mmCIF file with all atom_site columns, C-alpha atoms in Angstrom:
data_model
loop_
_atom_site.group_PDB
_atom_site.id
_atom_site.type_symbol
_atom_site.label_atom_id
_atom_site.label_alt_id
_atom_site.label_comp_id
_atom_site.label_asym_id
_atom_site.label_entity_id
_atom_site.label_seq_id
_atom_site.pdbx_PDB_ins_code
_atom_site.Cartn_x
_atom_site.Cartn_y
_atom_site.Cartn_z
_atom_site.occupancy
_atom_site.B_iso_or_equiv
_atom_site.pdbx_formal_charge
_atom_site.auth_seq_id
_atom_site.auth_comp_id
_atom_site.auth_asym_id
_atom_site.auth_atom_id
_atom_site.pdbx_PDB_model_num
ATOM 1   C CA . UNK A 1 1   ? 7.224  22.196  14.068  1.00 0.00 ? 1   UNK A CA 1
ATOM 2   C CA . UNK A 1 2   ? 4.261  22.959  12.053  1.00 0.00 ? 2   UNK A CA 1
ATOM 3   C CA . UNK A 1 3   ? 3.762  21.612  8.724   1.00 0.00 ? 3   UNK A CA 1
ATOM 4   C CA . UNK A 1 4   ? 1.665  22.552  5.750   1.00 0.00 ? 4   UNK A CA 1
ATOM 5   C CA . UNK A 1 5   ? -1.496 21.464  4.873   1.00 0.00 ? 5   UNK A CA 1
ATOM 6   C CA . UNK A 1 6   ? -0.536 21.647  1.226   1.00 0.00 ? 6   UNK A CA 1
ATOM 7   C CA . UNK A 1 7   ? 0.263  18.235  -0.979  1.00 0.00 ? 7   UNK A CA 1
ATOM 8   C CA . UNK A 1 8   ? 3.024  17.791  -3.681  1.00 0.00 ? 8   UNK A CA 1
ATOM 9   C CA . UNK A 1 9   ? 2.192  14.721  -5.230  1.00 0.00 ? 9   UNK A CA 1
ATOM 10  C CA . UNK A 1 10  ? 5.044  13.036  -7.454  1.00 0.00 ? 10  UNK A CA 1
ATOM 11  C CA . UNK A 1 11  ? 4.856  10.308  -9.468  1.00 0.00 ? 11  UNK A CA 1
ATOM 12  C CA . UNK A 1 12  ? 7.987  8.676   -10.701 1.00 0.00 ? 12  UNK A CA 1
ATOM 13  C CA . UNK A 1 13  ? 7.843  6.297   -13.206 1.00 0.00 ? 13  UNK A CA 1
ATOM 14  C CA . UNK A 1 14  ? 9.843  4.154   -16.154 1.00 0.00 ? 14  UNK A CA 1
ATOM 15  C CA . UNK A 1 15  ? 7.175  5.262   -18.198 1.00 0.00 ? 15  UNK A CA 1
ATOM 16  C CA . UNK A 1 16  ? 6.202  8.356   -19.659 1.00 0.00 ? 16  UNK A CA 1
ATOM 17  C CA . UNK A 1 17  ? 2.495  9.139   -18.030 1.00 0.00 ? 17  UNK A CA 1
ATOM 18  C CA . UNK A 1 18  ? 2.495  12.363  -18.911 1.00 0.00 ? 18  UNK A CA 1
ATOM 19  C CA . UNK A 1 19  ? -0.783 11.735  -20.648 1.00 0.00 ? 19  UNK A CA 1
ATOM 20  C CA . UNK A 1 20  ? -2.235 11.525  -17.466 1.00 0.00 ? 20  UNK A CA 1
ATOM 21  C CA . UNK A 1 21  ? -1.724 15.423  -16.657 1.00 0.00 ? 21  UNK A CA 1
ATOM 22  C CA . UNK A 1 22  ? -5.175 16.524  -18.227 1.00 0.00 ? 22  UNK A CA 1
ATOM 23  C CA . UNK A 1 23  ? -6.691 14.298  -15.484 1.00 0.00 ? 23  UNK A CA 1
ATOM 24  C CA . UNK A 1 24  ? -4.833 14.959  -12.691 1.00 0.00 ? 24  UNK A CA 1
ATOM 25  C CA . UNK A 1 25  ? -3.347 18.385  -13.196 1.00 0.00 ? 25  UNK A CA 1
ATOM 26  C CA . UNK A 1 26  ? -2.016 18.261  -9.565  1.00 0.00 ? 26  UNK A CA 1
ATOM 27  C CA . UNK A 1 27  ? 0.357  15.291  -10.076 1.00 0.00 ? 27  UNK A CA 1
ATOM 28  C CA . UNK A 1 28  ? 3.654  15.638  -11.484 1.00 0.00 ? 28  UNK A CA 1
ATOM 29  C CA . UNK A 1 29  ? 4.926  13.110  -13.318 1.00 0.00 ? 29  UNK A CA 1
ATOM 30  C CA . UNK A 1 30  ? 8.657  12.417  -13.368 1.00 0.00 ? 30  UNK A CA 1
ATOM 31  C CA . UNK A 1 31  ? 9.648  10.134  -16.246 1.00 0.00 ? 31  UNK A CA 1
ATOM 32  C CA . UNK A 1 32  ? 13.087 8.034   -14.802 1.00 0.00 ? 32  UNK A CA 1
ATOM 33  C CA . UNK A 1 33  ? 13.975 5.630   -17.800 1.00 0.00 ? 33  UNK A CA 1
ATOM 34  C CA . UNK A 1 34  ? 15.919 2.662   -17.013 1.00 0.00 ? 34  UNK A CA 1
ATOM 35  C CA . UNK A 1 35  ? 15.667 2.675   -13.130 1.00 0.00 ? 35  UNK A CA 1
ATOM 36  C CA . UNK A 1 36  ? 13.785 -0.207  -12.365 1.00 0.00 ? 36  UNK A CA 1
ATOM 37  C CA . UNK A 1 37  ? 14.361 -0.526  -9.092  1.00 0.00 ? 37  UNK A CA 1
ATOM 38  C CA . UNK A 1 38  ? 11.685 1.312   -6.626  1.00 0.00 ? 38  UNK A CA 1
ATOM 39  C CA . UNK A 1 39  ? 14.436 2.573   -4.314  1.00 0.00 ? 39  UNK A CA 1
ATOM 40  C CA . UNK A 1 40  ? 16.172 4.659   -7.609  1.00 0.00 ? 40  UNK A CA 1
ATOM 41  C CA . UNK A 1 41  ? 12.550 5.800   -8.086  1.00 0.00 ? 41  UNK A CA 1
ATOM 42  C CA . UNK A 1 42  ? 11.851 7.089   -4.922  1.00 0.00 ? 42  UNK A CA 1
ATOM 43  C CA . UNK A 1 43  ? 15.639 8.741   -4.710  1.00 0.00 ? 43  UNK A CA 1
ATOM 44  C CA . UNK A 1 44  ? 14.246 10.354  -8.106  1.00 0.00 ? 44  UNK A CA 1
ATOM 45  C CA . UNK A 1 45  ? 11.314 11.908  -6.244  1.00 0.00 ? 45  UNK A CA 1
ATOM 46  C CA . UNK A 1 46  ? 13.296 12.664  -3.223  1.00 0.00 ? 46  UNK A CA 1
ATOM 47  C CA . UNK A 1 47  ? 15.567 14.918  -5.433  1.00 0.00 ? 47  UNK A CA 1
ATOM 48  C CA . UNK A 1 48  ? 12.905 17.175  -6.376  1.00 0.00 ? 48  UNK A CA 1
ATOM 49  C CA . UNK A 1 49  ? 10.612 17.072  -3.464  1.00 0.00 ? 49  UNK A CA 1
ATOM 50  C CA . UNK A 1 50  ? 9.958  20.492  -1.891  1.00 0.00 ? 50  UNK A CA 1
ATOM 51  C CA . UNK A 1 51  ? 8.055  20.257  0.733   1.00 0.00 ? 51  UNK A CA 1
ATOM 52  C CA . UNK A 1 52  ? 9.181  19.469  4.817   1.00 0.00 ? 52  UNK A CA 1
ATOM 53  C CA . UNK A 1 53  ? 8.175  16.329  4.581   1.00 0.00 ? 53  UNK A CA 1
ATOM 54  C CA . UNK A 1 54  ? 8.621  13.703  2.103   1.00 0.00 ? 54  UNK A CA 1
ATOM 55  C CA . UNK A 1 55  ? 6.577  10.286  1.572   1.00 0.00 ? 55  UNK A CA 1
ATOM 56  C CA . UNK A 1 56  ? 7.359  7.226   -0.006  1.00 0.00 ? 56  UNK A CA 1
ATOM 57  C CA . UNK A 1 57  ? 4.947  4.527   -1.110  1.00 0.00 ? 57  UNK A CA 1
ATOM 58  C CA . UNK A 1 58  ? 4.837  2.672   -4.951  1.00 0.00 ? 58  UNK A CA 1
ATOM 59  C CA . UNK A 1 59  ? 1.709  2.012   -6.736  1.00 0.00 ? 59  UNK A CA 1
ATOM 60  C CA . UNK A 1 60  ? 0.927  -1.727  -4.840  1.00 0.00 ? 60  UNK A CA 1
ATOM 61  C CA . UNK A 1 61  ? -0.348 0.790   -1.714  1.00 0.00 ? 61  UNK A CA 1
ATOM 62  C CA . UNK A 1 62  ? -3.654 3.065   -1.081  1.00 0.00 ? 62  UNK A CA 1
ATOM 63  C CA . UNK A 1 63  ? -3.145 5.762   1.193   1.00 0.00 ? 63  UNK A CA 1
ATOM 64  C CA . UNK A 1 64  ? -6.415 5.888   3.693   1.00 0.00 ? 64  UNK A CA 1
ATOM 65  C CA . UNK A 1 65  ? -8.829 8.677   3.416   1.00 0.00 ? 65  UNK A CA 1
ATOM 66  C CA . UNK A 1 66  ? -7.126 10.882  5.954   1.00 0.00 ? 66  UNK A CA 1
ATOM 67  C CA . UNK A 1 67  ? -3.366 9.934   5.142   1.00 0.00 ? 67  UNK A CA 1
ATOM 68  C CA . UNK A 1 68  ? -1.975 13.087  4.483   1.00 0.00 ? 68  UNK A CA 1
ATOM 69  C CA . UNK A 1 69  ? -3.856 14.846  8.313   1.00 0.00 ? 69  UNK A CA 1
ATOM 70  C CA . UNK A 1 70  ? -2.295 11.626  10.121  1.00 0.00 ? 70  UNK A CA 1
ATOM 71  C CA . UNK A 1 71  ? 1.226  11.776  8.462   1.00 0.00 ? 71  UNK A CA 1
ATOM 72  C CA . UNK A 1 72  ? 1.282  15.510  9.201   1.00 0.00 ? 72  UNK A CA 1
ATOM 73  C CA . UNK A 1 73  ? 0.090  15.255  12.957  1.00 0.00 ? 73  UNK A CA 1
ATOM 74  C CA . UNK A 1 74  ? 2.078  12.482  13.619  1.00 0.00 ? 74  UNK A CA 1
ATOM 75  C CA . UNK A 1 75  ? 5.024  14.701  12.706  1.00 0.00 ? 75  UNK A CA 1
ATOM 76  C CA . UNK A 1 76  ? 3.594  17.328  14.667  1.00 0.00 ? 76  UNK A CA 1
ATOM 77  C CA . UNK A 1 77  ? 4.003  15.388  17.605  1.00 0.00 ? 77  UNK A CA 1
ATOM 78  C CA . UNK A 1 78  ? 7.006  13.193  17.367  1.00 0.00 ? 78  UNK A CA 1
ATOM 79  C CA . UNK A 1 79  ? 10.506 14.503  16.750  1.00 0.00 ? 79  UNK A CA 1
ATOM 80  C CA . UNK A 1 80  ? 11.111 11.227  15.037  1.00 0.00 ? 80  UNK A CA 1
ATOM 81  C CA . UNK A 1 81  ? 13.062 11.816  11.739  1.00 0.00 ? 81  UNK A CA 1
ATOM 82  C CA . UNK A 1 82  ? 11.695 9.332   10.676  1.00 0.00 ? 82  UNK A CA 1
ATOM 83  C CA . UNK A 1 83  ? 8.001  7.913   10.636  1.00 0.00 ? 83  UNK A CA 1
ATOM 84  C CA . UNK A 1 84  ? 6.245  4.732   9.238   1.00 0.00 ? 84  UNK A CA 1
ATOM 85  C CA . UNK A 1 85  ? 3.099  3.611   8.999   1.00 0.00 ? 85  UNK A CA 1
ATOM 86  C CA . UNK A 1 86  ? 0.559  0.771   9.336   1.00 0.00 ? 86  UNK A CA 1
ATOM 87  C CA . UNK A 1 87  ? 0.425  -1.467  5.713   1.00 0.00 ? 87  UNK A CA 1
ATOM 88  C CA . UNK A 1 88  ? -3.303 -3.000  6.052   1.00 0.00 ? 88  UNK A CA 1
ATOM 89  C CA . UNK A 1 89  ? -3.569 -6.872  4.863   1.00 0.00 ? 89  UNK A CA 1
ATOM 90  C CA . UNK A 1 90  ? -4.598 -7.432  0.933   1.00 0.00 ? 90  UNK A CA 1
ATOM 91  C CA . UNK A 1 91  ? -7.975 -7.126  0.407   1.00 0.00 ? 91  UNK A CA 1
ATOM 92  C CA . UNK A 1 92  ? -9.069 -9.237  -2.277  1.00 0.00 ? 92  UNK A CA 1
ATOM 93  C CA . UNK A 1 93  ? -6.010 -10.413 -3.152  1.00 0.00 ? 93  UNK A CA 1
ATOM 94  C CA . UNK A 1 94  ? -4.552 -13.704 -4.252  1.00 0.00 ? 94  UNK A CA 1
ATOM 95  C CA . UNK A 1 95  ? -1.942 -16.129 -1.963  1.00 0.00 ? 95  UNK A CA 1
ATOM 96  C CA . UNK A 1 96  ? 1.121  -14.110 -3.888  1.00 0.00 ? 96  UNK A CA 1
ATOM 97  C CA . UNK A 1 97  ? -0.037 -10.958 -2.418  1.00 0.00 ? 97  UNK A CA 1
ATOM 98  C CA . UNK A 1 98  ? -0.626 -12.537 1.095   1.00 0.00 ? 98  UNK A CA 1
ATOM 99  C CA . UNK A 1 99  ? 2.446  -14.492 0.899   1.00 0.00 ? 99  UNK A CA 1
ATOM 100 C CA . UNK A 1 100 ? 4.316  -10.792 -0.125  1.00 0.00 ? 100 UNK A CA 1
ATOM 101 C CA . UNK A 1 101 ? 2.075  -9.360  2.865   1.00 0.00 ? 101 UNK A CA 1
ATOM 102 C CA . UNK A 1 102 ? 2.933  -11.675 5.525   1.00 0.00 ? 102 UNK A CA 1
ATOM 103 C CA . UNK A 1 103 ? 6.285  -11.648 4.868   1.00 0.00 ? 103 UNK A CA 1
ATOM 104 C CA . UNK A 1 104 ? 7.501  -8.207  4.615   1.00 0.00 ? 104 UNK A CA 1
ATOM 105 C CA . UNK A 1 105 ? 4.917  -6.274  6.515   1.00 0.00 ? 105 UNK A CA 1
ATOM 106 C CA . UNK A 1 106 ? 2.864  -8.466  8.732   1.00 0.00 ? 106 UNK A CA 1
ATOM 107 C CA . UNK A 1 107 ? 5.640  -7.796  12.011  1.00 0.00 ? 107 UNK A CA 1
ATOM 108 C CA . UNK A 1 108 ? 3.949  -4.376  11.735  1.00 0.00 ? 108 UNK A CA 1
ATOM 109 C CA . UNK A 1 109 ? 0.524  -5.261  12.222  1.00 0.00 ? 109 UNK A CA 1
ATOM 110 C CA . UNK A 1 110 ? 0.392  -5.189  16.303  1.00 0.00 ? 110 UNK A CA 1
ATOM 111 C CA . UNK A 1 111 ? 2.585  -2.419  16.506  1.00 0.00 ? 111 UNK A CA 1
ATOM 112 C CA . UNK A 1 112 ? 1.489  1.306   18.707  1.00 0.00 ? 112 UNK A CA 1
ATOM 113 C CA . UNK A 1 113 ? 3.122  4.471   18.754  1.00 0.00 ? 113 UNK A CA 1
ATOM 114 C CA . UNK A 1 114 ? 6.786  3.943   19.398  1.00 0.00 ? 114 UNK A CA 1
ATOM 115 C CA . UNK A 1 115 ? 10.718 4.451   18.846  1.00 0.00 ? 115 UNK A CA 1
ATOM 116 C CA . UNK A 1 116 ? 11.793 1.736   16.412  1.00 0.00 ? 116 UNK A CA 1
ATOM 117 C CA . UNK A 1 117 ? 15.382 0.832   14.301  1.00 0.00 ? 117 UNK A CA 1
ATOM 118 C CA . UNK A 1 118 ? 13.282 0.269   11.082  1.00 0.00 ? 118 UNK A CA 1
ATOM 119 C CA . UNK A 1 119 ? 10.267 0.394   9.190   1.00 0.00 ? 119 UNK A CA 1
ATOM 120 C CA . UNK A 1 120 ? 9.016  -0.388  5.295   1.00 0.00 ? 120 UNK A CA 1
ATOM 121 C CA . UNK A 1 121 ? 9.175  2.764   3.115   1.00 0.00 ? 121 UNK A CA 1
ATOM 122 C CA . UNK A 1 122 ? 6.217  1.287   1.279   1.00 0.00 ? 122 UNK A CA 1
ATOM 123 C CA . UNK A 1 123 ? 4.448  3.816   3.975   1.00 0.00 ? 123 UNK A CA 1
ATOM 124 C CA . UNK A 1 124 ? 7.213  5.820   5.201   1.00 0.00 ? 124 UNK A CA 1
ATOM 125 C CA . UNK A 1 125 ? 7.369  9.750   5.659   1.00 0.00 ? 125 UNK A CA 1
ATOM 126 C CA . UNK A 1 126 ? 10.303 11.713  6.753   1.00 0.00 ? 126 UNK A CA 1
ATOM 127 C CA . UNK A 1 127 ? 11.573 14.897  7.334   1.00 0.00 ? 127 UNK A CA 1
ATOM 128 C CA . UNK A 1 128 ? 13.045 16.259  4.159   1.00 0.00 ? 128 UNK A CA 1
ATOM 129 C CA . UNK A 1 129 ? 15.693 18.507  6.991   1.00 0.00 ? 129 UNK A CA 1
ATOM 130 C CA . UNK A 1 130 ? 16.748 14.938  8.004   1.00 0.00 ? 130 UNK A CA 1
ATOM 131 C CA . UNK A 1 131 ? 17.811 13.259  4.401   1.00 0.00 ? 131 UNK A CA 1
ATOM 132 C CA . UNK A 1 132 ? 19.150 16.635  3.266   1.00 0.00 ? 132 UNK A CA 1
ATOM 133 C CA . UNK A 1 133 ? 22.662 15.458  4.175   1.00 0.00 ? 133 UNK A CA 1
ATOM 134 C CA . UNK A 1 134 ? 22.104 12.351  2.817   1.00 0.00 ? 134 UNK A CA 1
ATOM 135 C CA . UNK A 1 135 ? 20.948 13.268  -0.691  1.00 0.00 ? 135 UNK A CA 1
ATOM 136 C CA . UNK A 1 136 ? 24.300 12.919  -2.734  1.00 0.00 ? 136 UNK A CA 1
ATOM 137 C CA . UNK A 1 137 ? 24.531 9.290   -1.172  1.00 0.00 ? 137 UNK A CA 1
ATOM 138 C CA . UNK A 1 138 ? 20.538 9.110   -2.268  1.00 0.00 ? 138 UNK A CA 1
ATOM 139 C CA . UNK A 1 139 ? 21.596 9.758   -5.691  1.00 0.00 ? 139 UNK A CA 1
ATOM 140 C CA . UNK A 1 140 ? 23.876 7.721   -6.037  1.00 0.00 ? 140 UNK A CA 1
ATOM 141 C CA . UNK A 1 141 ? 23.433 4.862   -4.591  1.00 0.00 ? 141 UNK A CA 1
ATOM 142 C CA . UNK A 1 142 ? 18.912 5.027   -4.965  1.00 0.00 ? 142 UNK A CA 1
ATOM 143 C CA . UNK A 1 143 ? 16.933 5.959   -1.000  1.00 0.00 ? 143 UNK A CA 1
ATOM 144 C CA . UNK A 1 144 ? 17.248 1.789   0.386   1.00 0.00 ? 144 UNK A CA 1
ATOM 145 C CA . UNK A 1 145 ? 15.139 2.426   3.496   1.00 0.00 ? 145 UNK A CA 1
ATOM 146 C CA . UNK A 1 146 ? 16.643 -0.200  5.582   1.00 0.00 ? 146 UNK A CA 1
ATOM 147 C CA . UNK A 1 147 ? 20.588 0.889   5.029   1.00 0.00 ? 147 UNK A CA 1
ATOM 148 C CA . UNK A 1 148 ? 19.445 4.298   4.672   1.00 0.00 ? 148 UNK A CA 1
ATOM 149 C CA . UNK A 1 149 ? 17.592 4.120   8.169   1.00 0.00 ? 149 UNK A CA 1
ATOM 150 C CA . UNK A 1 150 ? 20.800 2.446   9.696   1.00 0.00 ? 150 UNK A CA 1
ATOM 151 C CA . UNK A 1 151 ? 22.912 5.054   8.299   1.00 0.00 ? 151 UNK A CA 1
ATOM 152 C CA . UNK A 1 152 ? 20.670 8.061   9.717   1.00 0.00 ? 152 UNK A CA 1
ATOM 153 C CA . UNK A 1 153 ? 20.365 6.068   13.119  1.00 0.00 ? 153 UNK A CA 1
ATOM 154 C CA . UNK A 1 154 ? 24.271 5.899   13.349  1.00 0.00 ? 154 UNK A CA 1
ATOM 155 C CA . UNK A 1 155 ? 24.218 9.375   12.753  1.00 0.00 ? 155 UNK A CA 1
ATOM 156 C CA . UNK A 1 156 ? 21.907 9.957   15.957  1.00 0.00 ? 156 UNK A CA 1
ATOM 157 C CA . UNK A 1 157 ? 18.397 10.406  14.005  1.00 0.00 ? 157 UNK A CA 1
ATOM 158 C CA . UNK A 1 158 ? 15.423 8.611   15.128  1.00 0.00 ? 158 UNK A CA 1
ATOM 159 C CA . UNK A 1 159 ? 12.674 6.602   14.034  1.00 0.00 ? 159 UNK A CA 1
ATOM 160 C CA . UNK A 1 160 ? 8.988  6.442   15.138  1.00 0.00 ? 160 UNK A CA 1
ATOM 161 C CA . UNK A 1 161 ? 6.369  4.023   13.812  1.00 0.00 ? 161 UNK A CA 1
ATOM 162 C CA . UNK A 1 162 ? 2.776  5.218   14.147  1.00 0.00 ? 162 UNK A CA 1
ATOM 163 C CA . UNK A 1 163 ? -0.020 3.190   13.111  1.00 0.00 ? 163 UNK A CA 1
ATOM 164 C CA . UNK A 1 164 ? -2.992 6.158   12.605  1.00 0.00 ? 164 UNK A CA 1
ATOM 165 C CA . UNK A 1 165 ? -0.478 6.789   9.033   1.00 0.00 ? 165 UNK A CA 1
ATOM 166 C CA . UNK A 1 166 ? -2.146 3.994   7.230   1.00 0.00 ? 166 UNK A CA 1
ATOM 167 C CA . UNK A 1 167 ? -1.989 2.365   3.974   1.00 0.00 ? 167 UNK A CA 1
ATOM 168 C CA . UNK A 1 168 ? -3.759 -0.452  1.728   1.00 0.00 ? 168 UNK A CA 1
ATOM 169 C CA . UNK A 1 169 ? -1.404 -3.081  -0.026  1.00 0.00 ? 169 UNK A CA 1
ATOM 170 C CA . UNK A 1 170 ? -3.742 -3.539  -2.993  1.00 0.00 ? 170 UNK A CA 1
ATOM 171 C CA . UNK A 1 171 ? -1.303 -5.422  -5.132  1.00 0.00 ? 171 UNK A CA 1
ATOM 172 C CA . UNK A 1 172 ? 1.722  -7.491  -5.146  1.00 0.00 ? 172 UNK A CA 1
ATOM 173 C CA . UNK A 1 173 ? 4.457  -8.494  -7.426  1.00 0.00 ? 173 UNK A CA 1
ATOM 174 C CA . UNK A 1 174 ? 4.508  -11.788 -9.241  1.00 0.00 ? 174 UNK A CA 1
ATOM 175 C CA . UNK A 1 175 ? 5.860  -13.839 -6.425  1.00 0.00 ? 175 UNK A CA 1
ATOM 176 C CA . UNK A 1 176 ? 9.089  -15.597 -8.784  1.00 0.00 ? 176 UNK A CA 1
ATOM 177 C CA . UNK A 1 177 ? 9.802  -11.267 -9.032  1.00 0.00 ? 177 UNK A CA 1
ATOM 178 C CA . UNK A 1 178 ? 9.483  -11.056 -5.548  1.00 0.00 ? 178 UNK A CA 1
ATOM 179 C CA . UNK A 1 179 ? 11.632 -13.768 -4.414  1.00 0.00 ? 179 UNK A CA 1
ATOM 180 C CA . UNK A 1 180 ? 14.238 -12.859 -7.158  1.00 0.00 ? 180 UNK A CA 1
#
């Protein structure tokens, strides 16, 4: 399948950043107040995405330089549904961070090319065709990657990981709101 060069770039947020617009007039901003949680954000998003393919991430993550080339091509050349990405280490960051980092991402870190039954949407992009059928449950219930990724396995998707889609964690939660 071929995909398009072209970026829609969403921002969901609690809060209004609107202001924001005269700076980055190709970001839309999507105000969601009283969601909280980053899975009701990204459903949020989801629901007004347009393009193929659809990728989540939150604010605690830097996209590499060539992100958006590697997240295409790797859909280019992998059926997958499904496809997540590398999360590099913290740089600079403090033992919360790392602690956040080697917990939830680090089983990542060795990782090549290949057919997996999960991944963190922190760096996740899939095929807007494959959570079409899913999107009433999505906004519902908010896009939890783990039970959504069970649910769409079940259903006979797949999944891919590919590390050349790479992100930066560049910032962590407080770890007492991490652990809670």
């Amino acid at each position: 399948e071929t995909f398009s060069r072209v970026v829609e770039t969403i921002i969901v947020s609690e809060a209004d950043l609107s202001r924001l617009s005269g700076r980055f007039p190709w970001v839309r901003f999507l105000q969601a107040p009283g969601v909280g949680l980053v899975p009701h954000l990204w459903s949020a998003g989801i629901d007004v995405a347009k393009g193929k393919l659809i990728a989540t991430t939150t604010s605690h993550f830097l996209p590499c330089s060539n992100y958006v080339d590697a997240a295409i091509e790797a859909h280019s050349r992998n059926p997958a549904d499904g496809i997540g990405g590398r999360i590099n280490p913290p740089a600079a960051a403090g033992p919360a961070a790392w602690a956040v980092y080697l917990l939830r991402y680090s089983a990542y870190l060795g990782l090549g090319t290949q057919e997996v039954a999960d991944f963190a949407g922190d760096n996740g992009v899939y095929k807007k065709a494959s959570l079409i059928p899913y999107l009433n449950l999505i906004r519902q219930r908010g896009f939890w990657e783990h039970e959504m990724h069970q649910l769409m396995l079940k259903n006979g998707a797949t999944l891919s990981f590919d590390p050349t889609i790479e992100v930066r964690q560049i910032a962590a939660y407080a770890f007492l709101d991490f652990v809670n």
